[in-house]
mmCIF file of C-alpha atoms in Angstrom:
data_model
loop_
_atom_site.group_PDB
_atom_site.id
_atom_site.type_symbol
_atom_site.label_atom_id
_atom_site.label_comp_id
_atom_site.label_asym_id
_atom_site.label_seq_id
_atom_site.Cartn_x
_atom_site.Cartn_y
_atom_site.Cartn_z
ATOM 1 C CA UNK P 557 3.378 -31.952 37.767
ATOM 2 C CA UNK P 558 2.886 -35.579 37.150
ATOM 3 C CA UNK P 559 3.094 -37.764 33.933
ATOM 4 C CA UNK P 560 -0.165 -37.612 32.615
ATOM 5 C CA UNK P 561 0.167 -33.328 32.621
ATOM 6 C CA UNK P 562 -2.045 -33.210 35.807
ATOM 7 C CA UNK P 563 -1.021 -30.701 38.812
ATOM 8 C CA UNK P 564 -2.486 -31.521 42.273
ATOM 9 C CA UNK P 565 -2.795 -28.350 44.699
ATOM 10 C CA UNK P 566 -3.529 -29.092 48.364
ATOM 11 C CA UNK P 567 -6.484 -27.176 49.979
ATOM 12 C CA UNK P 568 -7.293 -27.652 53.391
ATOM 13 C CA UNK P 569 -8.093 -31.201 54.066
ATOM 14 C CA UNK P 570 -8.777 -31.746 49.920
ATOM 15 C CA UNK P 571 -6.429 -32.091 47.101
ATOM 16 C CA UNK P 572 -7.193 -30.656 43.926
ATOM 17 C CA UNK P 573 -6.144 -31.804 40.334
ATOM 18 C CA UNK P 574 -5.817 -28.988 37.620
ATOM 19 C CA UNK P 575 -5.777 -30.359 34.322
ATOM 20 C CA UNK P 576 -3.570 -28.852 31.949
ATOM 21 C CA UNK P 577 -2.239 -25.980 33.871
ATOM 22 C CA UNK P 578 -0.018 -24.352 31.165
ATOM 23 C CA UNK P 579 -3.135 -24.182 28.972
ATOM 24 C CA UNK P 580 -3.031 -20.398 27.929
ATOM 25 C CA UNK P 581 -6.900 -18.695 28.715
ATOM 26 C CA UNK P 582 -5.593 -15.252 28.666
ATOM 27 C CA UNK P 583 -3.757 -14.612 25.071
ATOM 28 C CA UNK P 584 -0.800 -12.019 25.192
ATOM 29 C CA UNK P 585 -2.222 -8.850 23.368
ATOM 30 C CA UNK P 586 -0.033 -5.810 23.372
ATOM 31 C CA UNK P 587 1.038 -4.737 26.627
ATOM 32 C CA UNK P 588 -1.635 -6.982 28.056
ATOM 33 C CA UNK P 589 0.285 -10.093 29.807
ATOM 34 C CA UNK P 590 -0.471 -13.681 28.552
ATOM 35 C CA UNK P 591 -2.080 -15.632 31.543
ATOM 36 C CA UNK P 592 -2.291 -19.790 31.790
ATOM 37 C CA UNK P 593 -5.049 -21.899 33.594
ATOM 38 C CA UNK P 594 -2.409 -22.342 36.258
ATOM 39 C CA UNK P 595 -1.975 -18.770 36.730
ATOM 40 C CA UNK P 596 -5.838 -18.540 37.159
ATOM 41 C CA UNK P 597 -5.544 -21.084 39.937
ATOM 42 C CA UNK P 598 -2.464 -19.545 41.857
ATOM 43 C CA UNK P 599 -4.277 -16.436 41.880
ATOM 44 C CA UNK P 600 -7.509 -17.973 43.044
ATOM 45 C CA UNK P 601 -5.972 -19.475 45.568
ATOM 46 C CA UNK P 602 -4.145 -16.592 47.038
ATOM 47 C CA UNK P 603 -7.279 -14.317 46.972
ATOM 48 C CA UNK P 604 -9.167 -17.382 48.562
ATOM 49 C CA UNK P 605 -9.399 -15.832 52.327
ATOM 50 C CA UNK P 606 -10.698 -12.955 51.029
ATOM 51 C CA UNK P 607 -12.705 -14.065 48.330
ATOM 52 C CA UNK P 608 -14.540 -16.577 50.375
ATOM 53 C CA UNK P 609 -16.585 -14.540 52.578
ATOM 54 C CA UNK P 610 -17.998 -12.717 50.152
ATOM 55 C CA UNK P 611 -19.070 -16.310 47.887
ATOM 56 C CA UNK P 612 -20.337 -18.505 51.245
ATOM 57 C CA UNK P 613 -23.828 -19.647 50.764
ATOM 58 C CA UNK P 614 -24.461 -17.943 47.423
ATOM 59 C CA UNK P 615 -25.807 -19.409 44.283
ATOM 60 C CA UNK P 616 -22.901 -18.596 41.789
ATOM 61 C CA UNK P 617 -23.486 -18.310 37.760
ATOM 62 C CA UNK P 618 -19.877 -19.383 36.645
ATOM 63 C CA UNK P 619 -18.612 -17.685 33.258
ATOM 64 C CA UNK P 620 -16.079 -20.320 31.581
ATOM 65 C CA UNK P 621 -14.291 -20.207 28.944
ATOM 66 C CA UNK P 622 -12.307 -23.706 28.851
ATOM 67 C CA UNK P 623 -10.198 -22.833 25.461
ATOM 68 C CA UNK P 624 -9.443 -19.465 26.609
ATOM 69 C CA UNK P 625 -10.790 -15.750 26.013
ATOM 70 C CA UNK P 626 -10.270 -16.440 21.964
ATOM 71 C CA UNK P 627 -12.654 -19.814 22.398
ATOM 72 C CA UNK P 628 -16.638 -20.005 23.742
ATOM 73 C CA UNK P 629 -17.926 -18.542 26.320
ATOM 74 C CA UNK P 630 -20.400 -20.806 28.501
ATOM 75 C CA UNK P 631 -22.545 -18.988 31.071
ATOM 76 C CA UNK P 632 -23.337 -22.198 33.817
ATOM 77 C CA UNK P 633 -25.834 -22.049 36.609
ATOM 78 C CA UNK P 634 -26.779 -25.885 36.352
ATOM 79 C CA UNK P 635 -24.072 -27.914 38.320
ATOM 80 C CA UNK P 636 -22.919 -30.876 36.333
ATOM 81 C CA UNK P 637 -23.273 -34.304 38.037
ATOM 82 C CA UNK P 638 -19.686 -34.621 37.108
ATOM 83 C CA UNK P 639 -18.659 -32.248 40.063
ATOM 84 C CA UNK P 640 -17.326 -33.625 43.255
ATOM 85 C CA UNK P 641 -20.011 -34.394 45.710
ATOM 86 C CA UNK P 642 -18.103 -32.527 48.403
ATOM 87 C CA UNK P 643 -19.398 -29.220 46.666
ATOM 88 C CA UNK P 644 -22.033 -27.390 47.525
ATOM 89 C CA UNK P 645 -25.006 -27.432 45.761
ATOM 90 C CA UNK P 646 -28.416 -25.179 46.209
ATOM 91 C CA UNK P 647 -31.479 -26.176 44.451
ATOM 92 C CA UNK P 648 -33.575 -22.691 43.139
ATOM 93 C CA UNK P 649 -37.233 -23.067 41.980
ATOM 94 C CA UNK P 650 -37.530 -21.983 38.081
ATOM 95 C CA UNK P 651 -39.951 -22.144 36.001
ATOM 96 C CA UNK P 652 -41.103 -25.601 34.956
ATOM 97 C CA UNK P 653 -38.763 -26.734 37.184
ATOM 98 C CA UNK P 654 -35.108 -26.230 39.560
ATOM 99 C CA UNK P 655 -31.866 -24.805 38.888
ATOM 100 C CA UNK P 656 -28.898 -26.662 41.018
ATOM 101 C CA UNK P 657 -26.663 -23.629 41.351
ATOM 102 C CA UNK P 658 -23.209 -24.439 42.946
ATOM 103 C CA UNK P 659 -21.790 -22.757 46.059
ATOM 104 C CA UNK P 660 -18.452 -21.714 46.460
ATOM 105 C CA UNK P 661 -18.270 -22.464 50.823
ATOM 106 C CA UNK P 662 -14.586 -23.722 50.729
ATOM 107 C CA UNK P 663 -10.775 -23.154 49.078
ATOM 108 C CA UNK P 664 -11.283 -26.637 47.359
ATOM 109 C CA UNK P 665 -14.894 -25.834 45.267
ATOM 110 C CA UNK P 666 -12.815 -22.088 44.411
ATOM 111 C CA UNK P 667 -9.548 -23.790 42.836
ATOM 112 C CA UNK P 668 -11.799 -26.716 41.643
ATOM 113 C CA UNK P 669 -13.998 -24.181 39.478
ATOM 114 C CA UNK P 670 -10.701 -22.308 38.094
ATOM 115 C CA UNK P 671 -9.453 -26.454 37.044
ATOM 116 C CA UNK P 672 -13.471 -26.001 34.808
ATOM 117 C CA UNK P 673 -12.075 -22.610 33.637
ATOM 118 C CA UNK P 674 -14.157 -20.356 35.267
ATOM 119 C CA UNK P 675 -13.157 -17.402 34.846
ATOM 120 C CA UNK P 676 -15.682 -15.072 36.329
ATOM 121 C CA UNK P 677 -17.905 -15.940 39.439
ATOM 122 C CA UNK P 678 -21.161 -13.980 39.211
ATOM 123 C CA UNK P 679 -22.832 -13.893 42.629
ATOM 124 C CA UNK P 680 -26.481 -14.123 44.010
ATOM 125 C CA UNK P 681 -27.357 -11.173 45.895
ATOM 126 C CA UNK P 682 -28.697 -13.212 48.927
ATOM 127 C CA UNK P 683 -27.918 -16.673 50.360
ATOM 128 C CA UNK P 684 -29.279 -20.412 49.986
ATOM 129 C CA UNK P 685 -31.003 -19.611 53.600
ATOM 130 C CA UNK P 686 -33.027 -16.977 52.061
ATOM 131 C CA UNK P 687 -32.799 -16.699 48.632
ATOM 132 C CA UNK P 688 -35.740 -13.952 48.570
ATOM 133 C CA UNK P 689 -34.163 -12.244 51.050
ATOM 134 C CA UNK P 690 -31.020 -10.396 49.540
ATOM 135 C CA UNK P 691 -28.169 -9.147 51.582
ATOM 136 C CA UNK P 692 -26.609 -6.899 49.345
ATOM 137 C CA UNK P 693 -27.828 -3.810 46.764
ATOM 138 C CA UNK P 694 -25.678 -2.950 44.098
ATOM 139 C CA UNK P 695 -25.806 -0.478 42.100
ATOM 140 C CA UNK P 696 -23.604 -0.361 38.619
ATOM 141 C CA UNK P 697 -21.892 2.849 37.020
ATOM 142 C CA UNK P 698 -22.082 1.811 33.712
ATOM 143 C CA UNK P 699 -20.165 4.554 31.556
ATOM 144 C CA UNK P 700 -21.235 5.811 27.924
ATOM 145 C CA UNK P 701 -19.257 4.262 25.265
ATOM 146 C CA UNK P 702 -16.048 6.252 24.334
ATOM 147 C CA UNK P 703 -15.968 7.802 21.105
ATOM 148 C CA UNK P 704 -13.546 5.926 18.130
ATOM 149 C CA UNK P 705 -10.663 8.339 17.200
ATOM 150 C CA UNK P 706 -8.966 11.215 19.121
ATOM 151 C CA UNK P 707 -12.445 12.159 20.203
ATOM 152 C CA UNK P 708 -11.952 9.946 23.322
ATOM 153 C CA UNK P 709 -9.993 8.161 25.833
ATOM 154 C CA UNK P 710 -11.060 5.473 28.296
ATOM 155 C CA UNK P 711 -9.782 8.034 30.934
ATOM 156 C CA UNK P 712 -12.965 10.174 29.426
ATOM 157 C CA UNK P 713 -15.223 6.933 30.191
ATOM 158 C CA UNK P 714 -13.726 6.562 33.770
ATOM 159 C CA UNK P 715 -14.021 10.131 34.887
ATOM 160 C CA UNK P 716 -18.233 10.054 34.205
ATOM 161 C CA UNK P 717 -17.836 6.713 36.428
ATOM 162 C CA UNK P 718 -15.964 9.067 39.244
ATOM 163 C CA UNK P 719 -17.923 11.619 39.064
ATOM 164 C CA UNK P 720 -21.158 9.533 39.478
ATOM 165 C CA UNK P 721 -19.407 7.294 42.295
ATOM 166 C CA UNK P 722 -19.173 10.531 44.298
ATOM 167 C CA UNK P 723 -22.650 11.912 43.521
ATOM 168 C CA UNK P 724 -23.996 8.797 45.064
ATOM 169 C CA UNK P 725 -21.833 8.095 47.888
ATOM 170 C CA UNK P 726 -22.620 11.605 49.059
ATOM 171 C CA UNK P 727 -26.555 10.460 48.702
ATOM 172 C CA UNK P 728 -25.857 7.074 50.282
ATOM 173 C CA UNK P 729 -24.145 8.978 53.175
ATOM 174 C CA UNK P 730 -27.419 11.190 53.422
ATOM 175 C CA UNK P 731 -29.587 8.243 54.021
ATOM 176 C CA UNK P 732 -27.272 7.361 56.528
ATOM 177 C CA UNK P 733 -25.978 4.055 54.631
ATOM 178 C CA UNK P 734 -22.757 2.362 54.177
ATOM 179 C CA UNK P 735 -20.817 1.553 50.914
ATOM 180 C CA UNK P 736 -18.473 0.043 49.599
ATOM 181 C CA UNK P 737 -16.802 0.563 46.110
ATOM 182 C CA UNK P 738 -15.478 -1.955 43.644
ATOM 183 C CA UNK P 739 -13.536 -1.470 40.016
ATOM 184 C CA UNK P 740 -15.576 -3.792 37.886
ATOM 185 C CA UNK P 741 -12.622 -5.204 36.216
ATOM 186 C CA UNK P 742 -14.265 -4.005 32.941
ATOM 187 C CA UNK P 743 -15.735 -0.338 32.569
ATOM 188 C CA UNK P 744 -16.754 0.782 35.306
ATOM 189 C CA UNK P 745 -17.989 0.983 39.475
ATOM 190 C CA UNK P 746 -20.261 -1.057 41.543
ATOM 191 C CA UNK P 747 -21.340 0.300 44.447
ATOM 192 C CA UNK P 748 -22.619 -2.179 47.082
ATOM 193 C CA UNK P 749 -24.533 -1.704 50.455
ATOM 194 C CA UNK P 750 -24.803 -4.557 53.065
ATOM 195 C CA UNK P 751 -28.248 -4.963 54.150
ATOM 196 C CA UNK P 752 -29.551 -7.015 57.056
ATOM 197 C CA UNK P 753 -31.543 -9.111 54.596
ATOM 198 C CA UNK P 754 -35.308 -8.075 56.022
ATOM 199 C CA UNK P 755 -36.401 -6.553 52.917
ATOM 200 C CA UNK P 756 -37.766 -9.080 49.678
ATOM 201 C CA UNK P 757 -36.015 -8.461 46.022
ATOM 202 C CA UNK P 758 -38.994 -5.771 45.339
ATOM 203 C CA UNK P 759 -38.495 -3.570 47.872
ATOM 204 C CA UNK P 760 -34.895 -3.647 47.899
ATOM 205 C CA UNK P 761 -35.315 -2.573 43.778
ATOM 206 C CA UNK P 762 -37.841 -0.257 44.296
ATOM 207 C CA UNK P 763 -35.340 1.397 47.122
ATOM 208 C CA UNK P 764 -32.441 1.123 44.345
ATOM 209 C CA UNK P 765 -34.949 2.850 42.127
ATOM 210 C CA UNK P 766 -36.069 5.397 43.402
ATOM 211 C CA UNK P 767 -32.157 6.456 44.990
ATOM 212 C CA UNK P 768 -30.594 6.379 41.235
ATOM 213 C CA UNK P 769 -34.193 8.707 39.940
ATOM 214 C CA UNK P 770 -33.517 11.010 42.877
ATOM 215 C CA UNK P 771 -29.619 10.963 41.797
ATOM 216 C CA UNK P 772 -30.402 11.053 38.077
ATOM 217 C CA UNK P 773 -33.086 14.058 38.243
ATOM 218 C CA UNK P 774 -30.618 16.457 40.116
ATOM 219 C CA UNK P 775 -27.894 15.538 37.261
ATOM 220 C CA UNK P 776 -30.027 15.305 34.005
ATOM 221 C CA UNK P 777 -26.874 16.019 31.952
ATOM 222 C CA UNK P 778 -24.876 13.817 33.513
ATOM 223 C CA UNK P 779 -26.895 10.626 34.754
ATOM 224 C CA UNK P 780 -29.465 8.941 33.269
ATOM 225 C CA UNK P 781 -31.787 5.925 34.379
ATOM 226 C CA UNK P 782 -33.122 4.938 31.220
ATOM 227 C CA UNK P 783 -32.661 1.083 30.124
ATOM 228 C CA UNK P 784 -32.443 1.571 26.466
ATOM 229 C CA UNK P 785 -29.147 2.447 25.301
ATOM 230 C CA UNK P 786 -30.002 4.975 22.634
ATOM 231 C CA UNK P 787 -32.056 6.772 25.347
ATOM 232 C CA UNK P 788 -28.553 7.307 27.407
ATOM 233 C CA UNK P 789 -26.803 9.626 25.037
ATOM 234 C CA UNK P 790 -23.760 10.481 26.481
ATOM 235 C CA UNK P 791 -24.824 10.041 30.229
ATOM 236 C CA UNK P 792 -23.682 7.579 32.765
ATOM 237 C CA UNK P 793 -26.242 4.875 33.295
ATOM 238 C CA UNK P 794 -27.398 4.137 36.870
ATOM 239 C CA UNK P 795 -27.657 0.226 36.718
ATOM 240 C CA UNK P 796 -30.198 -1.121 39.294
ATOM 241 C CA UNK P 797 -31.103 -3.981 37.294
ATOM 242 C CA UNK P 798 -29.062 -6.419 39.878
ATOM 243 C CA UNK P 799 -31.239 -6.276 42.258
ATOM 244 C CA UNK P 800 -33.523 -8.947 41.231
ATOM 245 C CA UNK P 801 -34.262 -12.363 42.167
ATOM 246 C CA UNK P 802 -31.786 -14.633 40.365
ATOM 247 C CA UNK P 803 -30.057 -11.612 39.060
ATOM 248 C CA UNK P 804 -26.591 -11.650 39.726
ATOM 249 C CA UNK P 805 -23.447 -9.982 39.987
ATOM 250 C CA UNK P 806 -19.593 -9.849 39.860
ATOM 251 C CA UNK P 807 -18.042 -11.352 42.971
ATOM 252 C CA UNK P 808 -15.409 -8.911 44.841
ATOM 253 C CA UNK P 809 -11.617 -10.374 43.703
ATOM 254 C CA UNK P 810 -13.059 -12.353 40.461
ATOM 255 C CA UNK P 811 -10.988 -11.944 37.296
ATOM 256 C CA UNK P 812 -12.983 -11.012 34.666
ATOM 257 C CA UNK P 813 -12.556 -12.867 30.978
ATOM 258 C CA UNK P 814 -10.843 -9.640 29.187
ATOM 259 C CA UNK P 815 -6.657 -9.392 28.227
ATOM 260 C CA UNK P 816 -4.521 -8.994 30.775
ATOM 261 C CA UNK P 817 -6.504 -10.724 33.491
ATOM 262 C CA UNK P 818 -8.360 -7.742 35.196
ATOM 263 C CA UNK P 819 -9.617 -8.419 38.714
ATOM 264 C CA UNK P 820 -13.200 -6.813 40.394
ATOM 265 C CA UNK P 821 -11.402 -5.248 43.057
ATOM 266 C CA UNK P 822 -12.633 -3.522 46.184
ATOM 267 C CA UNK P 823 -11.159 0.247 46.834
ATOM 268 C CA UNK P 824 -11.823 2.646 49.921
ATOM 269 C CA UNK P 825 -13.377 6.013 48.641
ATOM 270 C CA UNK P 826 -10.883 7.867 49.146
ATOM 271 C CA UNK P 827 -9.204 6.131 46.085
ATOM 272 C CA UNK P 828 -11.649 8.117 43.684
ATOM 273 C CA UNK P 829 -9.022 10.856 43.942
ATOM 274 C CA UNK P 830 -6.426 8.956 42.380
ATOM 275 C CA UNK P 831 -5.967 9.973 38.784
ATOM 276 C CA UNK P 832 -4.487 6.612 37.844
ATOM 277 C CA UNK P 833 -7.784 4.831 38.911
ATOM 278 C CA UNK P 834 -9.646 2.890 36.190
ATOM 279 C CA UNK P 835 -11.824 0.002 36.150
ATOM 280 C CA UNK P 836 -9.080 -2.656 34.635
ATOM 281 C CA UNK P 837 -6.833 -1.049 37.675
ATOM 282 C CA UNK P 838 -6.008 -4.173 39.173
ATOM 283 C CA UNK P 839 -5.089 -7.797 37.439
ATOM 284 C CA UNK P 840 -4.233 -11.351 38.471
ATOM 285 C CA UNK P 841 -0.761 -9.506 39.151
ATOM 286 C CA UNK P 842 -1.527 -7.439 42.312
ATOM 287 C CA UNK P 843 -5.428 -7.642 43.046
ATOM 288 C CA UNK P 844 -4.832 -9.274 46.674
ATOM 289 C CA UNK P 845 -2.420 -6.769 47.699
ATOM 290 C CA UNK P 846 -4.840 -4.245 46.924
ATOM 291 C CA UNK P 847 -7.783 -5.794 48.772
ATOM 292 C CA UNK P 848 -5.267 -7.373 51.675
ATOM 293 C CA UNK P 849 -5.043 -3.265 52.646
ATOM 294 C CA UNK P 850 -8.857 -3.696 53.842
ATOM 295 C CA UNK P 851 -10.358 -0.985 51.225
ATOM 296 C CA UNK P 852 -13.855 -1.821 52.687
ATOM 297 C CA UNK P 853 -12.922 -1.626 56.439
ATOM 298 C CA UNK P 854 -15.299 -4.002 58.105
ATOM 299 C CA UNK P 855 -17.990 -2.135 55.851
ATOM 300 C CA UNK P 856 -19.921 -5.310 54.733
ATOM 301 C CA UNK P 857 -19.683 -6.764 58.268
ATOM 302 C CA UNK P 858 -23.120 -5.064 59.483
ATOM 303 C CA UNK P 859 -26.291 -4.856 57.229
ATOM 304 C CA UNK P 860 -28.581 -2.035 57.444
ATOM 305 C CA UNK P 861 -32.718 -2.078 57.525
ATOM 306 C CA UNK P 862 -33.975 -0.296 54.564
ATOM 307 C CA UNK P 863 -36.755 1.437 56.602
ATOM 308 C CA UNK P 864 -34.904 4.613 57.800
ATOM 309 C CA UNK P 865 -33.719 4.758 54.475
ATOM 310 C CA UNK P 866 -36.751 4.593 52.761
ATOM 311 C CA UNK P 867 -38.254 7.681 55.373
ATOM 312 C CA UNK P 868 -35.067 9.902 54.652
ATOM 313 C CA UNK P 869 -35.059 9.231 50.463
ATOM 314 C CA UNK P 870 -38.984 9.787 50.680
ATOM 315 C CA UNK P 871 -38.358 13.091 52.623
ATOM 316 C CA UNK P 872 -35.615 14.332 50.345
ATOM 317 C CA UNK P 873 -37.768 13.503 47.506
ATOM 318 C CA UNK P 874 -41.216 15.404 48.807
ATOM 319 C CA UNK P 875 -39.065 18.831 49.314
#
């Protein structure tokens, strides 16, 4: 730590300065831990290996919150001229004009973004190389709320989000597609399938679709797909509202801006059987060890076309 309060951190052939460091972003709050800036960046930089291939070449929406979780929150796609010219930039069309989204390609950009407090990385579905052409569908288990009072428990919430997670891996596995599970870091699942990016945003909704209808008309009382929340009633919404151009979503291993410092954390399937499983499992604490045990198993090495798919959903649906 020098003088002046500034830390430098070394990665790769860059050196970092983090501003600040015992700046507190995560408050203590019962038997939630209190968390500093410098925290953020240790853990960002010991998830980097595995955090990386999963951010390459993807516009990034960065959530910040530079006086902590009790402070603003600032939702950034634009990348300040500020930022170091060594980081990756993409420039998206918009509407009346572009959108210069940074890329997280390298160690360096990831610890540099925790120095800007970002908290949360939200992810593009597909890459700057073909940013209509997404690589990944994700589909989020979005619980019903839990009733106030002795009426409910978040282990009630979690146990819809279980119960759905195995309803659609079993369909997944029908059509003959692999998945991979994550704990949100906040309520509940995401479920995400590599694709080989051949498919444009429509089709690869319309496929999302139509696989959480199927789901959600064989479980009415369970599952629901409708947007508006007083439409859900008590049932587990199937989220396929991702899967959009410019949508985005919650990159494996970020932490998420809650107390405590819960991590998005990839799990193998077979994890669904534990009972202490929840979405806030994992934290700053011991979300690497977790995903170091390869929960995903090479899973999101090979995307899959969406045509043979398609012919197997369409034939399950017709009888």
């Amino acid at each position: 730590m020098s003088d002046d309060g500034v830390r430098t951190v070394r990665a790769g052939r860059r050196t970092v300065r983090i501003h600040r460091a015992g700046k507190v972003l995560f408050p203590g709050d019962g038997d939630a831990k209190e968390y500093t800036k410098g925290d953020l960046v240790d853990y960002y930089r010991s998830a980097a290996s595995l955090m990386l291939p999963h951010l390459r070449g993807r516009p990034l929406m960065l959530e910040r919150h530079p006086d902590g979780l009790d402070g603003p929150r600032f939702m950034q796609k634009n990348t300040p001229e500020s930022y170091p010219e060594w980081i990756t930039r993409v420039e998206v069309a918009k509407e009346g004009g572009t959108v210069c989204h940074t890329v997280c390609d390298d160690t360096a950009t990831l610890l540099y973004l925790a120095d800007q407090a970002a908290v949360t990385l939200h992810r593009w579905l597909s890459r700057a190389a073909g940013l209509d052409r997404p690589d990944r569908l994700v589909f989020d288990l979005d619980p019903p709320p839990v009733p106030e009072g002795p009426g409910g428990t978040p282990g009630d919430e979690f146990e819809a989000v279980r119960e759905a997670a195995i309803l659609l891996g079993d369909l997944l596995g029908e059509l003959k597609l692999p998945s991979g599970l994550m704990t949100t870091g906040s309520r509940g699942l995401h479920v995400v399938v590599p694709l080989n990016a051949d498919h444009d945003f429509d089709e690869v909704r319309a496929f999302a679709r139509d696989v959480a209808e199927t789901l959600a008309a064989a479980h009415p009382d369970r599952l629901t797909t409708a947007a508006r929340k007083k439409e859900r009633g008590d049932r587990l919404y199937l989220d396929i509202g991702r899967n959009a151009y410019a949508q985005t979503a919650v990159a494996p291993l970020t932490v998420r801006a809650r107390p405590g410092a819960p991590v998005a954390t990839p799990i193998a399937w077979s994890q669904l059987d534990d009972p202490a499983l929840h979405a806030r499992r994992w934290t700053i604490a011991d979300a690497v060890e977790q995903a170091g045990s390869d929960p995903w198993d090479g899973v999101m090495g090979r995307g899959r076309a969406l045509g043979p798919a398609r012919r197997r959903l369409d034939a399950l649906r017709a009888s």
